[in-house]
PDB file of C-alpha atoms in Angstrom:
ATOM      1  CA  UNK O 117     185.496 -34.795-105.810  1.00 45.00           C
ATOM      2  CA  UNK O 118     184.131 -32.792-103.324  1.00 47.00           C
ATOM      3  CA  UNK O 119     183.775 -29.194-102.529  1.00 45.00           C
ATOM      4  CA  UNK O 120     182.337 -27.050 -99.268  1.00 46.00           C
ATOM      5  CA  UNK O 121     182.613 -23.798 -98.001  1.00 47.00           C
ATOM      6  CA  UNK O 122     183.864 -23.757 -94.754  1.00 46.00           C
ATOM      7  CA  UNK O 123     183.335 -19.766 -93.215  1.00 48.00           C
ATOM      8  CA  UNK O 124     184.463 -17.842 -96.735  1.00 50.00           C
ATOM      9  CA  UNK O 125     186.769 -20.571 -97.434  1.00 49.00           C
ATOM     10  CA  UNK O 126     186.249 -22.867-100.836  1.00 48.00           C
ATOM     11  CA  UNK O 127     188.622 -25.859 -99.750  1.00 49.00           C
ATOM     12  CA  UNK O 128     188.414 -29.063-101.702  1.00 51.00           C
ATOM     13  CA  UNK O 129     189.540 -32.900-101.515  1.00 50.00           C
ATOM     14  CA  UNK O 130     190.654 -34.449-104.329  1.00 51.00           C
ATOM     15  CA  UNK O 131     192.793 -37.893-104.370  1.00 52.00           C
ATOM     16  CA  UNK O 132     196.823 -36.941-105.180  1.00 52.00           C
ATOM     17  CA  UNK O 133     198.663 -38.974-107.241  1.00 54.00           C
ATOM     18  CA  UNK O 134     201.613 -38.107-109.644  1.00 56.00           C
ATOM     19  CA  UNK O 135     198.331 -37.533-112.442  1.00 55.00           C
ATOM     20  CA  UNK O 136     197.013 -34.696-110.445  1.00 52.00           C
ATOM     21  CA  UNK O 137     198.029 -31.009-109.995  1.00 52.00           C
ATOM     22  CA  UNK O 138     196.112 -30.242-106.983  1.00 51.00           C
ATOM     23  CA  UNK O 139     195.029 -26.643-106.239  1.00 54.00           C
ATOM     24  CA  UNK O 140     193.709 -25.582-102.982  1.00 53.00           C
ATOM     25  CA  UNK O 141     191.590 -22.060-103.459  1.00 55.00           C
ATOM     26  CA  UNK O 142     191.624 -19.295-100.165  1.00 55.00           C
ATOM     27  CA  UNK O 143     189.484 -16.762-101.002  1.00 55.00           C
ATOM     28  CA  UNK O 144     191.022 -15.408-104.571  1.00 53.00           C
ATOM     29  CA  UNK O 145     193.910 -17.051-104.502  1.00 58.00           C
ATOM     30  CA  UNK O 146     194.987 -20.400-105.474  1.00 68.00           C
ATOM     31  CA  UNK O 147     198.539 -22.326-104.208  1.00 71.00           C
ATOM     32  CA  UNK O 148     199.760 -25.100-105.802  1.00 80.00           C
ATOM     33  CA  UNK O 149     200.298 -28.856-103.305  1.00 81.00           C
ATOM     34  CA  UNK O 150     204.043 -27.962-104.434  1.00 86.00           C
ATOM     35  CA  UNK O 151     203.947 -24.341-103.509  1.00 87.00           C
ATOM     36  CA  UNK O 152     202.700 -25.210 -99.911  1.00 86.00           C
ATOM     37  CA  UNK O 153     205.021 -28.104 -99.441  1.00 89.00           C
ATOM     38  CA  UNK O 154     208.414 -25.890-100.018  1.00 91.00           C
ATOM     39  CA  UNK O 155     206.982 -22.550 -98.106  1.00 91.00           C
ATOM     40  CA  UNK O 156     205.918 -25.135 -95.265  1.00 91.00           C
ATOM     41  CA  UNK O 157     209.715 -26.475 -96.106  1.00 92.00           C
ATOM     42  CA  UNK O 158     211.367 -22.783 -96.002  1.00 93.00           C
ATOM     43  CA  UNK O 159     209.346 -22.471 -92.271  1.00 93.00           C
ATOM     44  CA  UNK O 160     210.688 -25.483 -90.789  1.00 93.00           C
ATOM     45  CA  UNK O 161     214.003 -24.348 -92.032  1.00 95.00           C
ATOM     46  CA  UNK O 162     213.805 -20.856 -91.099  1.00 95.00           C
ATOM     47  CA  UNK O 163     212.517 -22.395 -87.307  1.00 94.00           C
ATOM     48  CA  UNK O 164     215.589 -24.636 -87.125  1.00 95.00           C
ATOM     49  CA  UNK O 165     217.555 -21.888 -88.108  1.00 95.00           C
ATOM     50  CA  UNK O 166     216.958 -19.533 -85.783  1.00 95.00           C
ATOM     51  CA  UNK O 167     217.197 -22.506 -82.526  1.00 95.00           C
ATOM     52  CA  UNK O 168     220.787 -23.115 -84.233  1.00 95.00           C
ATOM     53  CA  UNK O 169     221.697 -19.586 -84.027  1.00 96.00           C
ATOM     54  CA  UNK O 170     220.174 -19.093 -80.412  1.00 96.00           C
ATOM     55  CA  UNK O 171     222.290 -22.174 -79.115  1.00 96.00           C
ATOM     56  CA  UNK O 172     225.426 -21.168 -80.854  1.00 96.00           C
ATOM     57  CA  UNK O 173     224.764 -17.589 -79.486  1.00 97.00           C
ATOM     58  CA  UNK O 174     224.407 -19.666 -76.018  1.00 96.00           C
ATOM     59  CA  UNK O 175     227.391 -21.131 -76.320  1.00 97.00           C
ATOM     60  CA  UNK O 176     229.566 -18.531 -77.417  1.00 97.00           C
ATOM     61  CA  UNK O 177     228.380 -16.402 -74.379  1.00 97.00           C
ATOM     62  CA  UNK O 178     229.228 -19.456 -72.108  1.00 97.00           C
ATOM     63  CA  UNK O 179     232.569 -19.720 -73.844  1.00 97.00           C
ATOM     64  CA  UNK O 180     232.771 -15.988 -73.257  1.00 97.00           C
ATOM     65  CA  UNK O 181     232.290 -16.000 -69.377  1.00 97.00           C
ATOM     66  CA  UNK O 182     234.166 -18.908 -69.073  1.00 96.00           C
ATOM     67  CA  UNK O 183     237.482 -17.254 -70.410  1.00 96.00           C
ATOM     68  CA  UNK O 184     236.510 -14.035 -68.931  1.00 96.00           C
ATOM     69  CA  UNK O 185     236.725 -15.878 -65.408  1.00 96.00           C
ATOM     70  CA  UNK O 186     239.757 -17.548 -66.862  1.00 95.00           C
ATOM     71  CA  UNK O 187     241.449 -14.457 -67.714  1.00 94.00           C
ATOM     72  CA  UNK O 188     240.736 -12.786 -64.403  1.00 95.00           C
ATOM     73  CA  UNK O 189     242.158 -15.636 -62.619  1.00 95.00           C
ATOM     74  CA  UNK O 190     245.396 -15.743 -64.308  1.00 94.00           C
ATOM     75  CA  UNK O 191     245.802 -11.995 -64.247  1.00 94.00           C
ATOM     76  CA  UNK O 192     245.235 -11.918 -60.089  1.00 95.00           C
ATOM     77  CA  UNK O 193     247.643 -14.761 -60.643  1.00 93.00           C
ATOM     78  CA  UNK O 194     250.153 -12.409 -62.410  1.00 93.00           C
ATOM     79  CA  UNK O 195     249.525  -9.422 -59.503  1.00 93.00           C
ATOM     80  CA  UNK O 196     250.402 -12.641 -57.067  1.00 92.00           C
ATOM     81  CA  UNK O 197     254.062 -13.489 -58.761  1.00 91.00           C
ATOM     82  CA  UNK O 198     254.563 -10.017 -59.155  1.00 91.00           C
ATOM     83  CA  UNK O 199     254.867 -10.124 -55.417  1.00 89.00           C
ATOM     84  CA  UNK O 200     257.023 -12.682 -54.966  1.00 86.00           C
ATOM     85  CA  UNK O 201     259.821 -10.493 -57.192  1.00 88.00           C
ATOM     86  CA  UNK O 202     262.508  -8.794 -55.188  1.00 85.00           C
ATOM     87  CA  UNK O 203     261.183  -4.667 -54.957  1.00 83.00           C
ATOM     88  CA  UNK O 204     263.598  -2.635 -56.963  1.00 80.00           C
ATOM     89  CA  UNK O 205     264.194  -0.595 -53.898  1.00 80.00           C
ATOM     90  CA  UNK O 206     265.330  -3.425 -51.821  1.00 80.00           C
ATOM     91  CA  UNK O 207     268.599  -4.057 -54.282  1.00 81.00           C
ATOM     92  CA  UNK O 208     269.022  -0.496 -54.701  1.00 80.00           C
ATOM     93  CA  UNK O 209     269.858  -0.601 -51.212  1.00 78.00           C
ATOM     94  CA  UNK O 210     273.321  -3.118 -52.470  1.00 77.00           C
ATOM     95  CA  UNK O 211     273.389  -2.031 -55.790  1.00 79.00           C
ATOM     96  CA  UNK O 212     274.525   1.291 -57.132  1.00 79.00           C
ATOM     97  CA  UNK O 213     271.839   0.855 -59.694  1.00 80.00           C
ATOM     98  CA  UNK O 214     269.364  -2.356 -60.140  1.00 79.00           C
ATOM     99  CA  UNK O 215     266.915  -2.631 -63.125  1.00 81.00           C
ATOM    100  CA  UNK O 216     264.776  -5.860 -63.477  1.00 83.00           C
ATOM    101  CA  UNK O 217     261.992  -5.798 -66.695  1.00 85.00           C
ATOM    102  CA  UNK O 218     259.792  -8.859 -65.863  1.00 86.00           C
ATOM    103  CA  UNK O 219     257.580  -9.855 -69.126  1.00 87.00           C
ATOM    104  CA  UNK O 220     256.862 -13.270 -68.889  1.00 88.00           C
ATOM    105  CA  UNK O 221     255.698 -15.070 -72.365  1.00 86.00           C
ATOM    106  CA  UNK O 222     252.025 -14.973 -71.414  1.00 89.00           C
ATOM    107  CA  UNK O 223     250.415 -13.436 -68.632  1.00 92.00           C
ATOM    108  CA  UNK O 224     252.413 -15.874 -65.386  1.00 93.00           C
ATOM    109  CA  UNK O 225     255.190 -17.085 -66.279  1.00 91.00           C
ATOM    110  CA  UNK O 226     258.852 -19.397 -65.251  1.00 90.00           C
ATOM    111  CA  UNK O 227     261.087 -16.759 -64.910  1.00 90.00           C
ATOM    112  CA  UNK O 228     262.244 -15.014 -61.634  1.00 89.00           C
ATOM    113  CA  UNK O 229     264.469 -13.404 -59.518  1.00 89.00           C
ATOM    114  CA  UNK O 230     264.735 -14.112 -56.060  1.00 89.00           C
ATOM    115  CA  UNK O 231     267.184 -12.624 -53.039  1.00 86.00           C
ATOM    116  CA  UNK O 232     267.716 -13.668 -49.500  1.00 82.00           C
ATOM    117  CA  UNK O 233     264.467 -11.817 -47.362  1.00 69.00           C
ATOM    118  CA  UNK O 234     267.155  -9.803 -45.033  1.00 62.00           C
ATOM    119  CA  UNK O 235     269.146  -7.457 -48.208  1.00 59.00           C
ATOM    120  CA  UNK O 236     270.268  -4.598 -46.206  1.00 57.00           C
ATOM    121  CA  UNK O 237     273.162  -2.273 -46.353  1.00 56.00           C
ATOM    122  CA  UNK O 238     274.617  -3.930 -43.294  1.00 62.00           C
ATOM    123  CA  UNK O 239     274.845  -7.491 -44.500  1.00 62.00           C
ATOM    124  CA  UNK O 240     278.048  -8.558 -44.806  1.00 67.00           C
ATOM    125  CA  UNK O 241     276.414 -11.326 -47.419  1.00 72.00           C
ATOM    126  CA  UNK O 242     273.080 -11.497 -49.430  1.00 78.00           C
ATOM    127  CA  UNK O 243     272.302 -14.167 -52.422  1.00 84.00           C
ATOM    128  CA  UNK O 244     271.001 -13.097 -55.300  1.00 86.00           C
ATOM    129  CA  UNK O 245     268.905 -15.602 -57.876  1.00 89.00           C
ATOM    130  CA  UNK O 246     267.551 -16.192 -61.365  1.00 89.00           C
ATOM    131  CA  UNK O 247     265.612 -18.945 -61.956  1.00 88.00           C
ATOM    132  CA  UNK O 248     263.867 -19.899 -65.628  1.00 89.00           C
ATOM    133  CA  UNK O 249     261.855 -22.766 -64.303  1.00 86.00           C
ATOM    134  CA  UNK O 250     260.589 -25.210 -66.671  1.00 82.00           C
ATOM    135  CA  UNK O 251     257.304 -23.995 -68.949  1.00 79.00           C
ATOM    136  CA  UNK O 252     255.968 -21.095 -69.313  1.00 83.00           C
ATOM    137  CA  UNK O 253     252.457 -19.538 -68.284  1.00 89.00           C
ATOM    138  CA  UNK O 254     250.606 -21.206 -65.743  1.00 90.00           C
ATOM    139  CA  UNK O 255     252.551 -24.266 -65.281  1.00 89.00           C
ATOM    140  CA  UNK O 256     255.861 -21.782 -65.093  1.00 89.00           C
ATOM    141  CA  UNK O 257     253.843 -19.968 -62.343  1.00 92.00           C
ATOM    142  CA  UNK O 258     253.369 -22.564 -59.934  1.00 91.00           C
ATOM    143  CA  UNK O 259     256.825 -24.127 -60.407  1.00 91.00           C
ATOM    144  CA  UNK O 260     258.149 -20.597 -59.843  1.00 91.00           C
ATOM    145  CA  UNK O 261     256.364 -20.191 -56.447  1.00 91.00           C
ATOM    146  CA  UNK O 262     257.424 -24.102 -55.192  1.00 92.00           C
ATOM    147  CA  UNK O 263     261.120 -22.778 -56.169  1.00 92.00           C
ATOM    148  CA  UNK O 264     260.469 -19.353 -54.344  1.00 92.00           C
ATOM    149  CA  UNK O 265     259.081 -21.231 -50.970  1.00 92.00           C
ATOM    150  CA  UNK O 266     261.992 -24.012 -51.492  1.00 94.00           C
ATOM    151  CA  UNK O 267     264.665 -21.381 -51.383  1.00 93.00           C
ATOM    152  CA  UNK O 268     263.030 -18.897 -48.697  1.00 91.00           C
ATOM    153  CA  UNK O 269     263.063 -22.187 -46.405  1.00 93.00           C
ATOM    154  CA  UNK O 270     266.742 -23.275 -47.309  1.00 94.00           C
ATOM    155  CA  UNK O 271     268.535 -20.354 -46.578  1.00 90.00           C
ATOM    156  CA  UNK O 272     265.799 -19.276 -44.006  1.00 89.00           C
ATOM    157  CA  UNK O 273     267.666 -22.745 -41.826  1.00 92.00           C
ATOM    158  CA  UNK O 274     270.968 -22.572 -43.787  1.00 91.00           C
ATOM    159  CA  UNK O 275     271.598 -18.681 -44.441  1.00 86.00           C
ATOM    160  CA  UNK O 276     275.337 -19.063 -45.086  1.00 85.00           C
ATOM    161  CA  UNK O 277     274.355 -22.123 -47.328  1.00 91.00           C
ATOM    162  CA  UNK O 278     276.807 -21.676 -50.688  1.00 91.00           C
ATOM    163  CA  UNK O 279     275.267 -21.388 -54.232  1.00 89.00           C
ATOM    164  CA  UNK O 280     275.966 -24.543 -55.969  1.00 92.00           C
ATOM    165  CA  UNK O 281     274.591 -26.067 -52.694  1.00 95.00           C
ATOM    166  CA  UNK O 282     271.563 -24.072 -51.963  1.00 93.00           C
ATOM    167  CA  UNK O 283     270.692 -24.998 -55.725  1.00 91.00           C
ATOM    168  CA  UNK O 284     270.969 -28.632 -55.219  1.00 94.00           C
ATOM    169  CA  UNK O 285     268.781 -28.515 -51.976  1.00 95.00           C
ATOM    170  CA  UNK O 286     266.208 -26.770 -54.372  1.00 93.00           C
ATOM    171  CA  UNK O 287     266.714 -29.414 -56.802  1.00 90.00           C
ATOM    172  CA  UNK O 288     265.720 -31.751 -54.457  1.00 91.00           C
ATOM    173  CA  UNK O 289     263.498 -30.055 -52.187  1.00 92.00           C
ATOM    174  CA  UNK O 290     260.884 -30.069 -55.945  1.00 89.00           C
ATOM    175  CA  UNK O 291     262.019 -33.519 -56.807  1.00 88.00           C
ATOM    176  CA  UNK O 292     260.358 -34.219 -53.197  1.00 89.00           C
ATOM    177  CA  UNK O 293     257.525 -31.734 -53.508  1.00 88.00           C
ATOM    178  CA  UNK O 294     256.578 -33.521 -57.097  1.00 87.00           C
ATOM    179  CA  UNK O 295     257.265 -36.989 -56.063  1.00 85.00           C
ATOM    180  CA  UNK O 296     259.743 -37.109 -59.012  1.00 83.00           C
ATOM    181  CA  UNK O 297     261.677 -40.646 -57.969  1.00 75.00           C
ATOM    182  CA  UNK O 298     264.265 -41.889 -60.210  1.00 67.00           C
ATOM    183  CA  UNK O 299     264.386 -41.912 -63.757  1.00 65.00           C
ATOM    184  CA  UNK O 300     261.188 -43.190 -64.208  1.00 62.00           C
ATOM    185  CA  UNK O 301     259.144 -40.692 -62.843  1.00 62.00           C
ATOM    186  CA  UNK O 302     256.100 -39.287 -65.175  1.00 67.00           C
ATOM    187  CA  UNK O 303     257.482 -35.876 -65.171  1.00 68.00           C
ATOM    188  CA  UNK O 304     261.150 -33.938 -65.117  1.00 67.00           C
ATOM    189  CA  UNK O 305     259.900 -30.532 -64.261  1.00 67.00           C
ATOM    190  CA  UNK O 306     262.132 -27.978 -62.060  1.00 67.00           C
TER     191      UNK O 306
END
């Protein structure tokens, strides 16, 4: 065994088997091999602790901003197929009284209404539409706005087009537009 003093310090070096309790002095105090190995242990533990906490905190503020910018998107979305519905004070115009409540499932939805662009007191003839297109939320949405531009265009070239007619040229106008083709087509969305 040997002993020095290193600057105030008594350290010594003795060989460590499962025979030996080996003490280590610092100044007045004296820590057991055992005692250092699990505070050393609690460190590392306390260290990998606190990176696992700083990633998840990382993450979780990613995941934040990411559904932030998700949110925002589909709520302009919403103020965008808000739009597309018929004002109120357009089918007053033809209607002693007209009340619509929109509240699609989630934020966008499937559901609309839809009349011919020109509703005025002096047409003879307007249409008037309800479509529940297939889904709801976002994939609701954008079928709602392909059915919106399909039947602006129809009756925009056919505006004395009748209903059972103007609703299979919509049919097939987003058959077309989502290259549904026969019966074995991927998808049967409309």
């Amino acid at each position: 065994t040997r002993f020095r003093n290193v600057t105030g310090v008594q350290t010594c070096a003795l060989p460590i088997s499962d025979h030996f309790l080996v003490r280590l002095s610092f100044g007045s105090s004296s820590v057991s091999l055992e005692e250092m190995r699990l505070q050393e242990t609690l460190q590392v533990k306390q260290k990998l602790l606190l990176a696992a906490m700083t990633a998840a905190q990382a993450e979780h503020d990613k995941a934040a901003k990411l559904l932030a910018d998700h949110l925002d998107s589909v709520t302009y979305a919403s103020r965008l197929q808000k739009n597309l519905l018929v004002p109120n004070e357009l089918l007053n115009k033809r209607f002693s009284e007209f009340r619509a409540i929109w509240e699609p499932r989630e934020i966008v939805g499937g559901d609309i209404y839809w009349t011919t662009s020109s509703v005025s007191e002096q047409d003879e003839h307007f249409s008037l539409a309800l479509f529940d297109c297939t889904g709801h939320g976002v994939p609701g949405a954008m079928l709602s706005l392909l059915v919106t531009s399909a039947i602006d265009r129809i009756f925009a070239n056919h505006p004395e087009i009748a209903p059972d007619a103007a609703l299979m040229a919509v049919d097939g106008s987003l058959r077309a537009a989502l290259h549904q083709r026969g019966t074995g087509s991927d998808i049967d969305d409309g």
